[in-house]
Coordinates of C-alpha atoms in Angstrom, one line a residue:
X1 CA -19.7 -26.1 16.4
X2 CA -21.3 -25.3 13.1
X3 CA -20.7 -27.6 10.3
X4 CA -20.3 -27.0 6.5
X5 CA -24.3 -26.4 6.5
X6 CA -25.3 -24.6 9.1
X7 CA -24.3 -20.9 9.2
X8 CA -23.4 -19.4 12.7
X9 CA -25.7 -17.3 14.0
X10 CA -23.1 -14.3 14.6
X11 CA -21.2 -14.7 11.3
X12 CA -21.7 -11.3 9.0
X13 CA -23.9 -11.8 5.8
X14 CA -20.7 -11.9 3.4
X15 CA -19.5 -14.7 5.4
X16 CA -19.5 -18.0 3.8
X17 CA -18.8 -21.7 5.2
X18 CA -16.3 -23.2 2.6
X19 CA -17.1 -26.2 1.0
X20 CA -13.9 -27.5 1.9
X21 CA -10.9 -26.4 3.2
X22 CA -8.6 -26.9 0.5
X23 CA -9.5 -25.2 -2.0
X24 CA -7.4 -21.7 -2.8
X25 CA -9.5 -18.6 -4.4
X26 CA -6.9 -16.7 -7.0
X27 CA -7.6 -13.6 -6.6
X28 CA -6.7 -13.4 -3.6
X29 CA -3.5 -15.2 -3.4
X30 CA 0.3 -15.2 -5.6
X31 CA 0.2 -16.7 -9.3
X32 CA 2.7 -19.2 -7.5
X33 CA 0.1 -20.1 -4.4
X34 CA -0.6 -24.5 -4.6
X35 CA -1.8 -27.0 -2.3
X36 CA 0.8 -29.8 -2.8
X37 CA -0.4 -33.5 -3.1
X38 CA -0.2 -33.5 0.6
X39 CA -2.5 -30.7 0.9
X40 CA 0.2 -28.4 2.5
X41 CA 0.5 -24.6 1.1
X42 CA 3.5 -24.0 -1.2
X43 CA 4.4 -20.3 -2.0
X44 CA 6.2 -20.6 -5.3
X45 CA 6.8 -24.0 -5.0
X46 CA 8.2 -23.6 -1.3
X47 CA 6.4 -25.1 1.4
X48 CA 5.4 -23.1 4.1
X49 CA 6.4 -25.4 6.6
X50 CA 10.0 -25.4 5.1
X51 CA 9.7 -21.8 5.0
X52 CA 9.1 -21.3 8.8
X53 CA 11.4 -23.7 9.8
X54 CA 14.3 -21.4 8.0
X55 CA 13.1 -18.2 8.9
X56 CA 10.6 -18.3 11.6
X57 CA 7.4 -16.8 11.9
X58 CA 5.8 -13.9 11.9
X59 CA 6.8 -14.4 8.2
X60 CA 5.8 -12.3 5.3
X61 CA 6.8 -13.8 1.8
X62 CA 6.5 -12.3 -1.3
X63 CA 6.3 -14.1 -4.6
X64 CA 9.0 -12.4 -7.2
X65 CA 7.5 -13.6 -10.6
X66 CA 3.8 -12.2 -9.5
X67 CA 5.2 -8.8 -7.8
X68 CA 6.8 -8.3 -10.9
X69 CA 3.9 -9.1 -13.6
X70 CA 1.7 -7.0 -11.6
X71 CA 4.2 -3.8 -12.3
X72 CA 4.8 -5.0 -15.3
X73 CA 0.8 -5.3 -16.4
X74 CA 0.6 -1.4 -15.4
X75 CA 3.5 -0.8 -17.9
X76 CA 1.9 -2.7 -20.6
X77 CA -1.4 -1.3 -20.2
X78 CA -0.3 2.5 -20.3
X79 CA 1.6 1.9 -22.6
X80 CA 2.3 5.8 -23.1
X81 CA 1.9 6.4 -19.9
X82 CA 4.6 6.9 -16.9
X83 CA 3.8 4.4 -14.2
X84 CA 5.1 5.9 -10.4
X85 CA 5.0 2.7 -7.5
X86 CA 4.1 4.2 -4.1
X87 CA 7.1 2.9 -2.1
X88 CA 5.0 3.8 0.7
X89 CA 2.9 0.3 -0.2
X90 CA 6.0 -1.9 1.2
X91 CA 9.7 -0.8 0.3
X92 CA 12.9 -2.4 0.4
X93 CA 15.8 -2.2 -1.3
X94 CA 15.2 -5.5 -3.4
X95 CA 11.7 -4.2 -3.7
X96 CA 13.3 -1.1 -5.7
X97 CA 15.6 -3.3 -7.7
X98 CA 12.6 -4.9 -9.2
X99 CA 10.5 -1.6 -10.0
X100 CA 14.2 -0.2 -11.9
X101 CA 14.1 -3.1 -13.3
X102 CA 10.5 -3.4 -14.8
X103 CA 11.0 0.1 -16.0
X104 CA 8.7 1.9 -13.4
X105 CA 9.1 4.9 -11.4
X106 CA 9.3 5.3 -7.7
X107 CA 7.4 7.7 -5.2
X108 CA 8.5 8.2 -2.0
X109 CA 7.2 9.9 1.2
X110 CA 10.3 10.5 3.8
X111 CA 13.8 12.0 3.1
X112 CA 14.2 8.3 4.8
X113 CA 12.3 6.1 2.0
X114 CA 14.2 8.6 -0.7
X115 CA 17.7 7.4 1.3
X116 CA 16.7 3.9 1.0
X117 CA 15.9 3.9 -2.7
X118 CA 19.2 6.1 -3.6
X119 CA 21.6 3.4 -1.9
X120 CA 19.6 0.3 -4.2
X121 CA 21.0 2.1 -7.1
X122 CA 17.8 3.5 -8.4
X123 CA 17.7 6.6 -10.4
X124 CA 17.1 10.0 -8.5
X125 CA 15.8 11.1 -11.9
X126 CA 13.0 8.7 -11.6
X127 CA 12.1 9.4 -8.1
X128 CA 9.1 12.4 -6.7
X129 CA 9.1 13.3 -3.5
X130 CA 5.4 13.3 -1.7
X131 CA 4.6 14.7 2.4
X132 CA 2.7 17.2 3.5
X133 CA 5.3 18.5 6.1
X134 CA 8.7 18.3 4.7
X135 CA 11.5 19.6 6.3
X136 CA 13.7 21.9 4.9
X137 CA 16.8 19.6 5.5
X138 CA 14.2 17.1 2.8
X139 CA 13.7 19.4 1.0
X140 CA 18.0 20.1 0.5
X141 CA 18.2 16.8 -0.1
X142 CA 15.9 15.9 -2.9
X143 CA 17.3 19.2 -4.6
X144 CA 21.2 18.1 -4.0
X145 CA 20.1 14.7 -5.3
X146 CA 18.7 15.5 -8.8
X147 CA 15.0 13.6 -8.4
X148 CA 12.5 14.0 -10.9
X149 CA 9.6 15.7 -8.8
X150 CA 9.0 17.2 -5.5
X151 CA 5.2 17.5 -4.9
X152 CA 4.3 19.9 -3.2
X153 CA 1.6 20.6 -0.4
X154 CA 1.3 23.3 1.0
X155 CA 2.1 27.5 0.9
X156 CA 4.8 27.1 3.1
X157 CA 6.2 24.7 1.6
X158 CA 6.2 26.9 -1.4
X159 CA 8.2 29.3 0.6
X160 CA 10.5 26.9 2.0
X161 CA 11.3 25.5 -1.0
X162 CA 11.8 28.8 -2.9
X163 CA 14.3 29.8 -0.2
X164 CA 16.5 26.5 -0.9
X165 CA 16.3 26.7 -4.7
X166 CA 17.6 30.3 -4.8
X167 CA 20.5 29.4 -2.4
X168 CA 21.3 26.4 -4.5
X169 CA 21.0 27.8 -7.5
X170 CA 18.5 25.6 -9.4
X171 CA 15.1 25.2 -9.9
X172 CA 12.8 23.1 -8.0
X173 CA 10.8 20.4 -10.0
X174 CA 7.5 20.4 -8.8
X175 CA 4.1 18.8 -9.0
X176 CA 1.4 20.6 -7.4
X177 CA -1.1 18.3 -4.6
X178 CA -4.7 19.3 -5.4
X179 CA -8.3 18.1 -4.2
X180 CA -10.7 17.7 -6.6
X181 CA -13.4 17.3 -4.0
X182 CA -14.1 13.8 -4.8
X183 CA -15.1 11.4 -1.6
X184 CA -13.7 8.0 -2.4
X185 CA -15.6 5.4 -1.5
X186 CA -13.4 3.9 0.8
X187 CA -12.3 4.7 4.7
X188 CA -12.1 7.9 5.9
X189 CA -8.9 7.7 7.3
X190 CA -7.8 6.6 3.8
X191 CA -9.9 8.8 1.9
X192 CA -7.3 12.1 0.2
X193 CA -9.2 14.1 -1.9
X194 CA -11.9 16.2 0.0
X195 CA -11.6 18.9 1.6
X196 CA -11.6 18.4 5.1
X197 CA -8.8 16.5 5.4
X198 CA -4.6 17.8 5.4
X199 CA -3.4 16.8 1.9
X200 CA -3.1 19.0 -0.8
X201 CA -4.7 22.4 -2.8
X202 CA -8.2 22.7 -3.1
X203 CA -9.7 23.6 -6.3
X204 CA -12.7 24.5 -5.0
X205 CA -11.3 27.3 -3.0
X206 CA -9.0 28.8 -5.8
X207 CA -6.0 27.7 -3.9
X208 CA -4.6 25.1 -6.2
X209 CA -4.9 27.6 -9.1
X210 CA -3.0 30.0 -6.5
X211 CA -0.4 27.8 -5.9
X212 CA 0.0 26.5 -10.0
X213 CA 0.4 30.5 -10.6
X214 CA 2.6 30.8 -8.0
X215 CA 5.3 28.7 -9.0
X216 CA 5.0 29.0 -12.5
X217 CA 5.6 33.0 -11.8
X218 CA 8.6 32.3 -9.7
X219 CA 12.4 31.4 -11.4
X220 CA 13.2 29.0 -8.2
X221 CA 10.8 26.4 -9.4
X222 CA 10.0 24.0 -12.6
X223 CA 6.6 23.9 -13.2
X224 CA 5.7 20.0 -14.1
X225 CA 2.1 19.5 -13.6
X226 CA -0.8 18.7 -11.2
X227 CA -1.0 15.6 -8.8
X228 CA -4.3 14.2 -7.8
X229 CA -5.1 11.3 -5.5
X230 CA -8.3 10.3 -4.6
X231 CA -8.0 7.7 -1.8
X232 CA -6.9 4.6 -1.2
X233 CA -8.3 0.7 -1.5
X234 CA -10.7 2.0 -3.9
X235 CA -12.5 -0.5 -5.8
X236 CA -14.8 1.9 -7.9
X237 CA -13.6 3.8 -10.7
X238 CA -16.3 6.0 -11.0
X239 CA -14.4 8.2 -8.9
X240 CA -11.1 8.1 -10.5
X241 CA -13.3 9.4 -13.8
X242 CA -14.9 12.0 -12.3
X243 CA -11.7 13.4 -10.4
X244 CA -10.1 13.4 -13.7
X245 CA -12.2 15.5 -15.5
X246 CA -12.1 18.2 -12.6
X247 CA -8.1 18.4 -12.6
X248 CA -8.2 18.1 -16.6
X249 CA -10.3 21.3 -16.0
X250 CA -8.1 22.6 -14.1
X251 CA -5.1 22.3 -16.4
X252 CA -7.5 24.0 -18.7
X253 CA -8.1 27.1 -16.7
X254 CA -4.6 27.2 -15.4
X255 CA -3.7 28.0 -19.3
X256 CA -6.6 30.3 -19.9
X257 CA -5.3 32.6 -17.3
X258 CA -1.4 32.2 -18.1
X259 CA -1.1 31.0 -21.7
X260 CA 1.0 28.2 -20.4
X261 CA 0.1 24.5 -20.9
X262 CA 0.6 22.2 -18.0
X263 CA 3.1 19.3 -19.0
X264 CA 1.7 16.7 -16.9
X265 CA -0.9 15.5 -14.5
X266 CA -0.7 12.2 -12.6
X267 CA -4.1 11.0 -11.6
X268 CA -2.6 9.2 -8.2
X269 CA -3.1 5.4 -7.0
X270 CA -5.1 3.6 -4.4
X271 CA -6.8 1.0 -6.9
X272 CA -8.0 -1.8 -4.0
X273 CA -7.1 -5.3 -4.1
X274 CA -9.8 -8.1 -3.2
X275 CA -9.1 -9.1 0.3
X276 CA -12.0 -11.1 0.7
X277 CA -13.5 -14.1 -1.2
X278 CA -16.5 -11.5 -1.8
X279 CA -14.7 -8.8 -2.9
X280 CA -15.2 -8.0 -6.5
X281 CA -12.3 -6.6 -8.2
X282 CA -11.4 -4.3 -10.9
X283 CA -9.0 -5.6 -13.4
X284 CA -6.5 -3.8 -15.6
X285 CA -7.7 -4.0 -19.0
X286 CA -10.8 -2.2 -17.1
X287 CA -8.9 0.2 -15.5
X288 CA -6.8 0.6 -18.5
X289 CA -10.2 1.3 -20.6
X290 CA -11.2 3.7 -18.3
X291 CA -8.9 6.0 -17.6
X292 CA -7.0 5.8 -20.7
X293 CA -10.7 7.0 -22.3
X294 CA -11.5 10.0 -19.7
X295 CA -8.0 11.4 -20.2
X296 CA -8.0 11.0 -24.0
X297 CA -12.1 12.7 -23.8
X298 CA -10.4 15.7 -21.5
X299 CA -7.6 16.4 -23.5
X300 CA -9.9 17.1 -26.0
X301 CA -12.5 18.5 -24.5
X302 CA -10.2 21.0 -23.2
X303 CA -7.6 21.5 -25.7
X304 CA -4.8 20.5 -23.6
X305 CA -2.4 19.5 -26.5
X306 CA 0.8 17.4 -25.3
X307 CA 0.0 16.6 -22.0
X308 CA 1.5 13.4 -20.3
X309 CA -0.4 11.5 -18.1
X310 CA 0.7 9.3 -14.6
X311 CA -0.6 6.6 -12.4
X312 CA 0.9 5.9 -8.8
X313 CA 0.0 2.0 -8.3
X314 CA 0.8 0.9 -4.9
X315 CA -1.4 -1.6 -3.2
X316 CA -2.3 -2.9 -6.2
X317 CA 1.0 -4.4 -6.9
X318 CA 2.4 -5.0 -3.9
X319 CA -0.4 -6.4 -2.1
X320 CA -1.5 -9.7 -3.5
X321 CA 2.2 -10.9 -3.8
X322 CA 2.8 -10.9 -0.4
X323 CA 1.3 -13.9 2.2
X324 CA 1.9 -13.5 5.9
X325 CA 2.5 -16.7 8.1
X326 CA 1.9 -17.3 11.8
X327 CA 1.9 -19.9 14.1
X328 CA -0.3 -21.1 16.3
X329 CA 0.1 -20.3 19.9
X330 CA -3.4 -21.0 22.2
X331 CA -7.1 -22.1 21.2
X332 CA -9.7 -20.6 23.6
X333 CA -13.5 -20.9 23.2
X334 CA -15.8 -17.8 24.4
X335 CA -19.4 -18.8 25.2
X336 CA -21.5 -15.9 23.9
X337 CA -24.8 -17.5 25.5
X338 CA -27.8 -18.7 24.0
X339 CA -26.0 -21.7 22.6
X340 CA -23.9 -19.4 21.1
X341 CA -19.4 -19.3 21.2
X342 CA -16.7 -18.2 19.1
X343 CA -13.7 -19.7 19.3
X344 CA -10.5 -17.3 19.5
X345 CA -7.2 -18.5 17.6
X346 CA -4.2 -16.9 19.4
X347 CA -1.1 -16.6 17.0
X348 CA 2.5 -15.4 17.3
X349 CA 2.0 -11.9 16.0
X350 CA -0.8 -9.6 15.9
X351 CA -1.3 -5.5 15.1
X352 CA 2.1 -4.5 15.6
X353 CA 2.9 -6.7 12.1
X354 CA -0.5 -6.0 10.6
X355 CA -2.2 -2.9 12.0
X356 CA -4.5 -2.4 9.4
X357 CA -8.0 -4.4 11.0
X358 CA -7.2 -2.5 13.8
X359 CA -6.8 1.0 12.3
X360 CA -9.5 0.8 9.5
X361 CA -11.5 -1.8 10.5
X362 CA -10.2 -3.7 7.6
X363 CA -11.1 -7.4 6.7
X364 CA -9.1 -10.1 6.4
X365 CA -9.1 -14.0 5.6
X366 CA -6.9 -16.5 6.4
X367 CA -6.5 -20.4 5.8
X368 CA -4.7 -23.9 7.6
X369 CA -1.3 -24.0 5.6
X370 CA 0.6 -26.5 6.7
X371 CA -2.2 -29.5 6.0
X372 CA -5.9 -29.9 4.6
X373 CA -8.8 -30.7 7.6
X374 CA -12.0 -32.7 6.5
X375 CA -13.1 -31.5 9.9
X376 CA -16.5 -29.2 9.9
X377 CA -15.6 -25.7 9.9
X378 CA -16.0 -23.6 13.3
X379 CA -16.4 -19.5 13.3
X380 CA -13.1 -18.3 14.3
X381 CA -11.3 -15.0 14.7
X382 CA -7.4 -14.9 14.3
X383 CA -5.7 -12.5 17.3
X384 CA -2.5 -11.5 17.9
X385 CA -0.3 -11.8 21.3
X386 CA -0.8 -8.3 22.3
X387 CA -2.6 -6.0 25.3
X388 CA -5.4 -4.9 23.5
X389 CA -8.7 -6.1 22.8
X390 CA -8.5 -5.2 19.7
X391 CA -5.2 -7.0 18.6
X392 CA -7.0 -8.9 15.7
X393 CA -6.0 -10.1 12.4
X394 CA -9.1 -11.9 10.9
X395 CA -12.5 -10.8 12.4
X396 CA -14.3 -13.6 11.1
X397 CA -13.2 -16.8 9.2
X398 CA -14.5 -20.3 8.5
X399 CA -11.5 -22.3 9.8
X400 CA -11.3 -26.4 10.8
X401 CA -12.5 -27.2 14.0
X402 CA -9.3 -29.2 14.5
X403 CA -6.5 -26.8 14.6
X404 CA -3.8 -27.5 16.7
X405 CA -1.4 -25.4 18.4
X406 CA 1.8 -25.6 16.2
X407 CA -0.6 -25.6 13.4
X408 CA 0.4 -22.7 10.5
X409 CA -2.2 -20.1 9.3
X410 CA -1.4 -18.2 6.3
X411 CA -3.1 -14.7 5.4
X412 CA -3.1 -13.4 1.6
X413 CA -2.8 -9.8 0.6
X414 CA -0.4 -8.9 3.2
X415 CA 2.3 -7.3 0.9
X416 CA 1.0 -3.6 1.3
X417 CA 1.0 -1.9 4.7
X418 CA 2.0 -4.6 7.0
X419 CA 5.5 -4.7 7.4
X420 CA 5.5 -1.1 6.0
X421 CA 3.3 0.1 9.1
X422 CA 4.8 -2.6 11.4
X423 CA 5.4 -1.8 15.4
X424 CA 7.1 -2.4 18.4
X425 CA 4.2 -2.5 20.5
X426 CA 5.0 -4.6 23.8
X427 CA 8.6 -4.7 22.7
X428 CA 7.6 -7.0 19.4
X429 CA 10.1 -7.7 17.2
X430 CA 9.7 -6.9 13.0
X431 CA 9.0 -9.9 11.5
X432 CA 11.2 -11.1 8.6
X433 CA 10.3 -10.5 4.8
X434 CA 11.7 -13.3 1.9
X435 CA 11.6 -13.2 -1.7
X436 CA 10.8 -16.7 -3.0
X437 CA 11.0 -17.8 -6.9
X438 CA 10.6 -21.3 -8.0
X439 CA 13.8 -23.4 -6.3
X440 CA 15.5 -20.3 -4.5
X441 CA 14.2 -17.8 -1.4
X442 CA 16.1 -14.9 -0.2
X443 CA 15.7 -12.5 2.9
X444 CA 14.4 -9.0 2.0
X445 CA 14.6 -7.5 5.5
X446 CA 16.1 -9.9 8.2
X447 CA 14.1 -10.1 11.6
X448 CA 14.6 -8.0 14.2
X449 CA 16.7 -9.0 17.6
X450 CA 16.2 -8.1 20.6
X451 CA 19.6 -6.8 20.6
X452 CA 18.6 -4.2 17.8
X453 CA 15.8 -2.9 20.5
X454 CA 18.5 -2.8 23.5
X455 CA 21.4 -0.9 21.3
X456 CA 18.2 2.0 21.2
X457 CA 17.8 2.2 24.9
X458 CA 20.1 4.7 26.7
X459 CA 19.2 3.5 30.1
X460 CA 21.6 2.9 33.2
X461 CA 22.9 -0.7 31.3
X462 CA 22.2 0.4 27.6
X463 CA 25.2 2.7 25.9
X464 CA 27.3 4.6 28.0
X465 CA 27.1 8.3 27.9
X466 CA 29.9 10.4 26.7
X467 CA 31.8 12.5 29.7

């Protein structure tokens, strides 16, 4: 064991013993997040412990009042601006009721996600359509439906999507994909913009000017504008200003060679949250500042009268609301040698609920919810219940050394791709997701049965066949 002032010899340089283990940092939990006068986490002024008993754990709970001021503080800080949530983040059909309802748009990347959002009532007019493989019967679809954009990736789709327009009989709204070339500071596997990679038009090759002629030429399509995105869990603007600048040059050329003015350019998403008590993170009067400032310095730079701009805020709404819960299953110590251990907390879910440190290497934190420990703290890492070595949740934490099985860990930023890039690995079950406002919770998306996996199966006992 390691106490409060000695740091473990294997812990990474970022990591830090806390001073105590009841403290909360804020930005990396809901506006709602306490520790009662029992020390037990309360999520909107539920406690967690009454929250598992209901609903069970895994458990991902998202605090209403701080989902919505986060889409509502993108609103207020474009203010001319149209503000697009990436559904792709975490959507449900609650979830869409609160973007209608704070005046946002909605992008979606699936015929599925666009089904989803149509039957919560939300406005096909408000909805674009994003994928860099759309089938034709998605592409019928979003055309029967009446949404607001389909963006559009690739030459064939450009010739798919022609084909269906002039059957139907109407033109095609349309956003173009580019790549300005831009790497992103971020992962690679979550990096968008340069070239090697399967999104989008290059401007470096000519093919986004290509494809911008293309379908302003052709009667089957509305021309709306240029879509760029970057990356994602991006915590630098520098690269959201320079990638603006290269599209904004594009819209300029695009008119120098056709005499037509692009209506609108959306700069894309993927602004990173703080997942870490060391992250440092952007805010939005920053963010606000800065892109507001490089578009307003393009559009006159380049003469590009009338042009409305876009954002497509994902993450950076959706993640901090959300808080994941788990309990805790088996307590094993590893010796490493040389006086050297780490001690391995085994709880009750694991990468098929939250793929991400698997898949990007990503880091986590997580705390002891259900109480407050004066015990030293002991370098832990938080693992799931599944066959893989590397089923882990949190890499590296600071956690009490008396944690008990039974005991309730709780994980912040787990709104975004969790339950949105969830799993059935070893026949797991989808954990639950609840809404919870001061004095009231509400299921999102019940859990999974077992019964709902079985109905999928048509083995010798599953469904019968037909004769």
């Amino acid at each position: 064991m390691y106490s409060d002032s000695t740091p473990h010899p294997e812990a990474p340089l970022w990591l830090e013993i806390p001073e105590d283990f009841a403290g909360l940092d804020g930005k990396l939990w809901p506006c709602g997040t306490r520790r009662n006068t029992s020390g037990e986490l309360t999520l909107a002024g539920h406690r967690v412990s009454d929250l598992v008993a209901e609903y069970g754990t895994p458990l991902y709970v998202f605090d209403e009042q701080d989902f919505r001021a986060r889409a509502r503080g993108f609103v207020e800080h474009f203010p001319s601006w149209s503000i697009h949530y990436a559904g792709k983040s975490f959507l449900s059909r609650t979830v869409a009721r609160w973007i209608d309802e704070e005046g946002l748009n909605l992008d979606v990347c699936s015929g599925n996600e666009l089904s989803l959002a149509l039957s919560a009532g939300f406005p096909a007019e408000r909805i674009s359509l994003h994928g860099n493989n759309k089938t034709i019967e998605e592409l019928r679809y979003a055309l029967t439906e009446g949404i607001g954009a389909i963006v559009v990736d690739s030459f064939d789709e450009i010739d798919r999507l022609r084909v269906i327009a002039f059957d139907m009989g109407k033109p095609a709204p349309v956003m173009i994909r580019v790549t300005t070339g831009i790497h992103a500071e971020t992962h690679q596997y979550v990096a968008t913009s340069h070239e090697d990679q399967k999104f989008g038009f290059s401007i470096h090759s000519g093919q986004a000017m290509d494809a911008l002629v293309t379908c302003w030429e052709q009667p089957q399509f509305d021309l709306l504008g240029i879509h760029s995105h970057i990356g994602s869990q991006i915590l630098n603007m520098d690269g959201y200003a320079r990638a603006s600048q290269i599209t904004l040059l594009l819209a300029r050329d695009f008119h120098c060679a056709t005499n037509n003015h692009i209506r609108e350019v959306n700069f894309g998403g993927g602004f990173g949250v703080p997942y870490l008590p060391s992250d440092e993170p952007w805010d939005i009067e920053n963010l606000s500042d800065t892109l507001i400032r490089h578009a307003e310095k393009g559009v006159h730079y380049y003469d590009l009268p009338d042009i409305h701009f876009a954002l497509e805020p994902g993450r950076a709404i959706s993640g901090p609301p959300g808080v994941a819960l788990y309990r805790v299953g088996t307590i094993k110590t590893v010796d490493l040698g040389d006086g050297l251990s780490r001690r391995y907390i085994s709880v009750d879910g694991g990468m098929s609920d939250n793929i991400r440190t698997a898949l990007y290497d990503a880091d986590y934190t997580a705390i002891l919810a259900n109480r407050v420990s004066t015990a030293d703290g002991v370098l832990s890492r938080v693992v799931g219940i599944h066959c893989e070595t590397g089923d882990v949740l949190v890499k590296d934490v600071y956690l009490p050394a008396d944690i008990e099985v039974g005991d309730i860990l709780a994980i912040p930023v787990a709104g975004a791709y969790s339950r949105s890039m969830a799993s059935n690995y070893n026949y797991a079950l989808k954990a639950a997701v609840v809404a919870v406002v001061p004095g009231e919770s509400q299921i999102m998306i019940r859990r999974e049965t077992l019964d709902d996996l079985l109905r999928l199966d048509m083995g010798p006992h599953g469904c019968e066949r037909s004769p």
